[in-house]
Coordinates of C-alpha atoms and ligand atoms in Angstrom, one line a residue:
M1 CA 0.0 0.0 0.0
G2 CA 1.1 3.6 -0.5
V3 CA 2.7 5.6 2.3
E4 CA 1.5 8.7 4.0
V5 CA 3.2 12.0 3.2
S6 CA 3.0 14.7 5.8
V7 CA 4.2 18.3 5.3
E8 CA 4.4 20.6 8.3
G9 CA 5.1 24.3 8.2
L10 CA 7.0 24.2 4.9
T11 CA 8.5 27.3 3.5
K12 CA 10.4 27.6 0.2
S13 CA 12.3 30.7 -1.2
F14 CA 14.6 31.4 -4.0
G15 CA 16.9 34.2 -2.8
S16 CA 14.6 36.9 -1.5
Q17 CA 11.5 35.5 -3.4
T18 CA 9.3 33.5 -1.1
I19 CA 7.4 30.9 -3.2
W20 CA 5.1 29.7 -0.5
Q21 CA 5.2 29.6 3.3
D22 CA 3.9 27.6 6.2
V23 CA 2.4 24.9 4.1
S24 CA 1.0 22.0 6.1
L25 CA -1.0 19.1 4.6
T26 CA -1.2 15.3 4.8
L27 CA -1.6 13.1 1.8
P28 CA -3.4 10.2 3.3
Q29 CA -2.0 6.7 2.6
G30 CA -3.2 5.3 -0.7
E31 CA -5.6 8.1 -1.5
V32 CA -5.6 10.4 -4.6
S33 CA -5.1 14.1 -3.9
A34 CA -5.0 17.0 -6.3
L35 CA -3.4 20.5 -5.9
L36 CA -4.8 23.4 -7.8
G37 CA -3.4 27.0 -8.1
P38 CA -2.8 29.7 -10.7
S39 CA 0.4 29.5 -12.7
G40 CA 3.5 30.5 -10.9
T41 CA 2.2 29.7 -7.4
G42 CA 4.8 27.1 -6.9
K43 CA 3.0 23.8 -7.5
S44 CA 5.9 22.3 -9.4
V45 CA 8.3 23.6 -6.8
F46 CA 6.2 21.8 -4.2
L47 CA 6.3 18.5 -6.0
K48 CA 10.1 18.8 -6.4
S49 CA 10.4 19.5 -2.7
L50 CA 8.5 16.3 -1.9
I51 CA 11.1 14.2 -3.7
G52 CA 14.0 16.1 -2.3
L53 CA 15.0 17.8 -5.6
L54 CA 14.5 21.2 -4.0
R55 CA 15.2 22.0 -0.4
P56 CA 12.7 24.1 1.6
E57 CA 14.3 26.3 4.2
R58 CA 11.8 25.6 7.0
G59 CA 9.4 22.9 8.0
R60 CA 9.2 19.1 7.8
I61 CA 8.4 16.6 5.1
I62 CA 7.7 13.3 6.7
I63 CA 7.5 10.3 4.3
D64 CA 6.7 7.0 5.8
G65 CA 7.9 8.3 9.2
T66 CA 11.2 9.8 8.0
D67 CA 11.8 13.6 7.7
I68 CA 13.6 13.9 4.4
L69 CA 14.9 17.4 5.3
Q70 CA 16.8 15.8 8.2
C71 CA 17.7 12.3 7.0
S72 CA 21.0 11.1 5.6
S73 CA 21.6 11.1 1.8
K74 CA 21.5 7.3 1.9
E75 CA 18.0 7.4 3.5
L76 CA 16.9 10.1 1.0
Y77 CA 18.1 7.9 -1.8
E78 CA 16.0 5.0 -0.5
I79 CA 12.9 7.2 0.0
R80 CA 13.2 8.5 -3.5
Q81 CA 12.9 4.9 -4.8
M82 CA 9.4 4.9 -3.4
F83 CA 8.4 7.7 -5.9
G84 CA 7.1 7.6 -9.4
V85 CA 7.1 11.0 -10.9
L86 CA 5.6 12.4 -14.1
F87 CA 7.2 15.8 -14.6
Q88 CA 5.3 18.6 -16.2
D89 CA 7.3 18.4 -19.5
G90 CA 7.3 14.6 -19.5
A91 CA 11.1 14.6 -19.2
L92 CA 11.6 11.7 -21.6
F93 CA 15.0 11.2 -23.1
G94 CA 14.7 12.5 -26.7
S95 CA 17.3 10.1 -28.2
M96 CA 15.8 7.0 -26.6
D97 CA 12.8 5.2 -27.9
L98 CA 9.8 4.6 -25.6
Y99 CA 10.9 1.2 -24.6
D100 CA 14.3 2.4 -23.5
N101 CA 12.8 5.4 -21.8
V102 CA 10.5 3.2 -19.7
A103 CA 13.2 0.6 -19.1
F104 CA 15.6 3.3 -17.9
P105 CA 14.8 3.4 -14.1
L106 CA 14.9 -0.4 -14.0
R107 CA 18.4 -0.5 -15.7
E108 CA 19.6 2.3 -13.5
H109 CA 18.2 1.3 -10.1
T110 CA 17.8 -2.5 -10.2
K111 CA 19.9 -5.5 -11.1
K112 CA 17.1 -7.2 -13.0
S113 CA 17.9 -9.2 -16.1
E114 CA 16.9 -7.8 -19.5
S115 CA 14.2 -10.5 -19.8
D116 CA 12.6 -9.4 -16.4
I117 CA 12.9 -5.8 -17.5
R118 CA 11.1 -6.6 -20.8
K119 CA 8.2 -8.2 -18.9
I120 CA 7.7 -5.1 -16.7
V121 CA 8.2 -2.6 -19.5
M122 CA 5.7 -4.3 -21.8
E123 CA 3.2 -4.5 -19.0
K124 CA 3.5 -0.8 -18.2
L125 CA 3.4 0.1 -21.9
E126 CA 0.2 -2.0 -22.3
L127 CA -1.4 -0.4 -19.2
N128 CA -0.8 3.0 -20.8
G129 CA -2.0 2.0 -24.3
L130 CA 1.4 2.2 -25.9
I131 CA 1.8 -1.3 -27.4
G132 CA 3.0 -0.8 -31.0
A133 CA 4.7 2.5 -30.2
E134 CA 7.6 1.1 -28.2
H135 CA 10.2 1.8 -30.9
K136 CA 9.1 5.4 -31.5
L137 CA 11.1 8.3 -30.3
P138 CA 9.4 10.9 -28.1
G139 CA 9.6 13.4 -30.9
E140 CA 7.6 11.2 -33.2
I141 CA 4.5 10.8 -31.0
S142 CA 1.7 13.1 -29.9
G143 CA 1.7 15.0 -26.6
G144 CA -0.9 12.6 -25.1
M145 CA 1.3 9.6 -25.9
R146 CA 4.3 11.3 -24.4
K147 CA 2.3 11.9 -21.2
R148 CA 1.3 8.2 -21.1
A149 CA 4.9 7.2 -21.8
G150 CA 6.0 9.4 -18.9
L151 CA 3.4 7.7 -16.7
A152 CA 4.5 4.2 -17.8
R153 CA 8.1 5.1 -16.8
A154 CA 6.9 6.5 -13.4
L155 CA 5.3 3.1 -12.7
V156 CA 8.1 0.6 -13.4
L157 CA 9.6 0.7 -9.9
D158 CA 6.3 -0.1 -8.2
P159 CA 6.0 3.3 -6.6
K160 CA 4.3 3.9 -3.2
I161 CA 3.9 7.6 -4.0
I162 CA 3.1 8.9 -7.5
L163 CA 3.4 12.6 -8.3
V164 CA 2.0 13.8 -11.6
D165 CA 2.5 17.4 -12.7
E166 CA -0.3 18.6 -15.0
P167 CA -1.0 15.3 -16.8
D168 CA -3.7 17.1 -18.7
S169 CA -1.7 19.9 -20.2
G170 CA -1.9 19.8 -24.0
L171 CA -4.5 17.0 -24.0
D172 CA -8.0 17.3 -25.5
P173 CA -10.9 16.8 -23.1
V174 CA -11.5 13.2 -24.1
R175 CA -7.9 12.2 -23.7
T176 CA -7.9 14.0 -20.3
T177 CA -10.8 11.8 -19.2
Y178 CA -9.0 8.7 -20.3
L179 CA -5.9 9.8 -18.5
S180 CA -8.0 10.5 -15.4
Q181 CA -9.4 7.0 -15.6
L182 CA -5.9 5.6 -15.9
L183 CA -4.9 7.4 -12.7
I184 CA -7.9 6.1 -10.8
D185 CA -7.3 2.6 -12.2
I186 CA -3.6 2.7 -11.2
N187 CA -4.7 3.8 -7.7
T188 CA -7.1 0.8 -7.6
E189 CA -4.5 -1.6 -8.8
I190 CA -1.4 -0.6 -6.7
D191 CA -3.0 1.5 -3.9
A192 CA -0.3 4.1 -4.2
T193 CA -0.6 7.5 -2.7
I194 CA -1.1 9.9 -5.6
L195 CA -0.7 13.7 -5.9
I196 CA -1.9 15.3 -9.1
V197 CA -1.1 19.0 -9.9
T198 CA -3.7 20.2 -12.4
H199 CA -5.5 23.1 -14.0
N200 CA -8.2 20.9 -15.3
I201 CA -11.4 21.6 -13.4
N202 CA -13.2 18.5 -14.6
L203 CA -10.3 16.3 -13.4
A204 CA -10.3 18.2 -10.1
R205 CA -14.0 17.6 -9.6
T206 CA -14.1 14.0 -10.5
V207 CA -10.8 12.3 -9.7
P208 CA -9.3 13.1 -6.3
D209 CA -10.3 12.1 -2.8
N210 CA -8.7 15.3 -1.5
L211 CA -8.2 18.7 -3.0
G212 CA -6.1 21.7 -2.2
M213 CA -5.2 25.0 -3.6
L214 CA -2.1 27.3 -3.5
F215 CA -2.6 31.0 -3.8
R216 CA -0.8 34.1 -2.5
K217 CA 2.1 32.1 -1.2
H218 CA -0.1 30.0 1.0
L219 CA -2.1 26.8 0.9
V220 CA -5.6 28.2 0.9
M221 CA -7.1 24.9 1.9
F222 CA -6.5 21.2 1.7
G223 CA -8.8 18.4 2.7
P224 CA -11.6 16.1 1.5
R225 CA -12.7 17.1 -2.0
E226 CA -16.1 18.3 -0.8
V227 CA -14.5 21.1 1.2
L228 CA -13.0 22.8 -1.8
L229 CA -15.8 22.0 -4.1
T230 CA -18.4 23.7 -1.9
S231 CA -16.1 26.5 -0.8
D232 CA -17.2 30.2 -0.8
E233 CA -13.6 31.4 -0.8
P234 CA -13.4 34.0 -3.6
V235 CA -10.2 32.6 -5.1
V236 CA -11.6 29.0 -5.1
K237 CA -14.9 30.1 -6.6
Q238 CA -13.0 32.1 -9.3
F239 CA -10.7 29.2 -10.1
L240 CA -13.4 26.5 -10.3
N241 CA -15.5 28.7 -12.6
G242 CA -12.6 30.0 -14.7
S243 CA -14.0 33.5 -14.1
K244 CA -12.3 36.8 -14.5
I245 CA -14.3 38.0 -11.4
G246 CA -12.1 37.4 -8.4
P247 CA -8.7 38.0 -6.9
I248 CA -6.7 36.2 -9.7
G249 CA -5.5 38.6 -12.4
M250 CA -3.8 38.1 -15.8
S251 CA -0.2 38.3 -14.6
E252 CA -0.6 39.2 -10.9
E253 CA -3.1 39.5 -8.1
K254 CA -5.7 42.2 -8.2
D255 CA -6.2 44.8 -5.5
D256 CA -9.6 45.2 -3.8
A257 CA -10.5 48.4 -5.8
Q258 CA -10.0 46.7 -9.1
M259 CA -12.0 43.7 -8.0
A260 CA -14.9 45.9 -6.8
A261 CA -14.8 47.8 -10.1
E262 CA -15.0 44.6 -12.1
L263 CA -17.8 43.2 -10.0
A264 CA -19.8 46.5 -10.5
Q265 CA -19.3 46.3 -14.3
K266 CA -20.6 42.7 -14.3
E267 CA -23.6 43.6 -12.1
A268 CA -24.3 46.5 -14.5
G269 CA -24.7 43.9 -17.3
H270 CA -21.3 43.9 -19.0
H271 CA -20.5 40.5 -20.3
D272 CA -16.8 39.8 -19.8
G273 CA -16.9 36.1 -20.8
S274 CA -17.0 34.9 -17.2
P275 CA -19.6 32.0 -17.0
D276 CA -23.0 32.8 -15.4
D277 CA -23.3 29.3 -14.0
D278 CA -21.5 28.3 -10.9
V279 CA -20.0 24.9 -11.3
R280 CA -19.3 24.5 -7.6
G281 CA -20.8 21.5 -5.8
V282 CA -19.9 17.9 -5.4
I283 CA -20.2 15.7 -8.4
R284 CA -19.9 12.0 -8.6
Q285 CA -16.3 10.7 -8.3
M286 CA -14.9 8.6 -11.0
E287 CA -14.8 4.9 -10.2
A288 CA -12.4 2.2 -11.3
S289 CA -12.9 0.7 -14.7
P290 CA -15.4 -2.2 -14.9
G291 CA -13.6 -5.5 -14.1
L292 CA -11.4 -3.9 -11.5
P293 CA -12.3 -4.2 -7.8
V294 CA -13.7 -1.2 -5.9
R295 CA -10.8 1.2 -5.0
A296 CA -9.6 0.3 -1.5
A297 CA -9.1 4.0 -0.8
V298 CA -12.8 4.7 -1.0
G299 CA -13.7 2.8 2.2
R300 CA -10.6 4.0 4.1
R301 CA -11.4 7.5 3.1
Q302 CA -15.0 7.3 4.2
A303 CA -14.0 6.1 7.6
R304 CA -11.4 8.8 7.9
V305 CA -13.8 11.6 6.7
R306 CA -16.5 10.5 9.2
E307 CA -14.0 11.0 12.0
I308 CA -13.3 14.6 11.0
L309 CA -16.7 15.5 9.6
H310 CA -17.7 17.6 12.6
T311 CA -14.6 19.8 12.1
L312 CA -15.5 20.7 8.4
P313 CA -17.5 23.7 7.2
P314 CA -21.3 23.0 7.1
E315 CA -21.4 23.2 3.3
A316 CA -18.7 20.5 3.1
Q317 CA -20.6 18.4 5.6
R318 CA -23.7 18.6 3.5
G319 CA -21.7 17.7 0.4
I320 CA -20.2 14.7 2.1
V321 CA -23.5 13.4 3.4
A322 CA -25.1 14.1 0.0
S323 CA -22.3 12.0 -1.7
L324 CA -22.7 9.2 0.8
E325 CA -26.3 9.2 -0.3
G326 CA -25.5 9.4 -3.9
R327 CA -26.8 12.9 -4.5
Y328 CA -24.5 15.2 -6.4
G329 CA -24.3 18.5 -8.3
P330 CA -26.2 21.5 -7.0
D331 CA -28.1 19.0 -4.7
S332 CA -25.0 18.6 -2.7
M333 CA -25.0 22.3 -1.8
D334 CA -28.6 23.5 -1.4
G335 CA -29.4 21.7 1.8
D336 CA -32.5 20.2 0.2
Y337 CA -32.5 16.7 1.4
A338 CA -35.9 15.7 -0.2
A339 CA -34.3 14.2 -3.3
E340 CA -34.5 10.4 -3.6
P341 CA -31.2 8.9 -2.4
V342 CA -29.5 6.6 -4.8
H343 CA -27.4 4.0 -3.1
H344 CA -24.6 2.1 -4.7
A345 CA -22.8 -0.9 -3.4
A346 CA -19.5 0.7 -2.6
V347 CA -21.0 3.3 -0.3
D348 CA -21.8 2.5 3.3
E349 CA -25.0 3.8 4.9
P350 CA -24.2 7.0 6.6
D351 CA -24.9 6.5 10.3
T352 CA -27.3 8.6 12.3
E353 CA -24.4 10.2 14.2
V354 CA -23.2 11.7 11.0
F355 CA -26.5 13.3 10.4
A356 CA -26.7 14.5 14.0
A357 CA -23.3 16.1 13.5
V358 CA -24.4 17.8 10.3
D359 CA -27.5 19.0 12.0
R360 CA -25.6 20.6 14.7
G361 CA -23.1 22.2 12.4
A362 CA -25.8 23.6 10.1
H363 CA -27.8 25.0 13.0
H364 CA -24.7 26.5 14.5
V365 CA -23.4 28.3 11.4
R366 CA -26.4 28.9 9.2
G367 CA -29.2 28.9 11.8
D368 CA -31.7 27.7 9.3
G369 CA -32.0 24.1 10.3
N370 CA -32.8 23.2 6.7
V371 CA -30.9 20.0 6.6
Ligands
ATP401 N1 15.1 26.5 -9.6 C1 14.5 27.7 -9.5 N2 15.2 28.8 -9.2 C2 14.6 30.0 -9.1 N3 13.3 30.2 -9.2 C3 12.5 29.1 -9.4 C4 13.1 27.8 -9.7 N4 12.1 27.0 -9.9 C5 10.9 27.7 -9.9 N5 11.2 29.0 -9.6 C6 10.2 30.1 -9.5 O1 9.2 29.6 -8.5 C7 7.9 30.1 -8.9 C8 7.0 29.0 -8.9 O2 7.2 28.1 -10.0 P1 6.5 26.8 -10.3 O3 7.1 26.2 -11.6 O4 6.5 25.9 -9.1 O5 5.0 27.3 -10.6 P2 3.7 26.4 -11.0 O6 2.7 26.7 -9.9 O7 4.1 25.0 -11.2 O8 3.2 27.1 -12.3 P3 2.5 26.4 -13.6 O9 1.1 26.2 -13.3 O10 2.7 27.5 -14.7 O11 3.3 25.2 -14.0 C9 8.1 30.8 -10.2 O12 8.2 32.2 -10.0 C10 9.4 30.3 -10.7 O13 10.1 31.3 -11.5
MG402 MG1 4.2 23.8 -12.8

């Protein structure tokens, strides 16, 4: 099974430029998490810090119980073996064909025979739909195939933690969905802890168990996906909706006066291309492909989320209870519990304590009791 990755009070600077500070989060063992954030907020720097390629100045990164900022270089070397990484640019060797690219970590880090290597490489190529392309060079294939080749290479050492940096960039929406399915299936089959950095809202809404966002040098939030998907935080709302209205500007952050002026223009009827619909709300999570077992992370996460339910914002609690009942979309946010619940086998019955907790939370914060 995958291992837990826990980050505490992490701060990273380059010279006088602080990239992010005081970042704390836990990637639960074997669950899929995703990190959102505008360009340049340091998502790739964060991934590189997790594998020890960059060194934050403050904080702790605890992987399977070891703080990689304190451990010996030998320990770090061993911990790095647990990672499979798909870098943002794919990072394939341009002069090697796909077969040799995927075989590379095995030849570099193991003493396996070429016939054993062949078995593993062909299995990973097949999993990623690359059979027939093994003798192509990276320059001869499409961007989507390069992503899948990078993913195949990230899987050959049986990683316990998989980091994927913008797997969707440059892919059409259909290929992005196939890639999302592949990530869910990989999580089902090897139960690795997965962190995906993405700008793709559909992926963010359907794939991860947990969601977080970096903005203004801070981790705005990180937790069960329902928390971010139902959040009222202006930056989260703007990002999920791809709207111009909100704190994220073209090249830098906006000040309050500019934000107020834009909102006034919109309210006066000026159409600036920002969508009128609000896509926030919990939608159904992608499941493993037919023929695969139910993802083991689903049950573990449900148990975990129940424990912390009472600590979450009321909207997120409603979203979680709604998804336990199989109600999604706007239904997960409006507090209208009259809809017919749809049960599916993988989901346990929510217990009465959960409802009681939600009741209390909703009364406390909203005071409307409309749960
Ligand atoms: N090795 C480095 N040395 C100095 N500055 C760096 C280095 N790597 C990244 N940066 C800076 O850190 C900031 C964050 O970069 P990063 O690539 O992590 O952003 P990102 O959130 O991944 O953006 P995108 O969504 O566009 O990929 C940028 O300002 C970048 O210039
Ligand atoms: Mg990046």
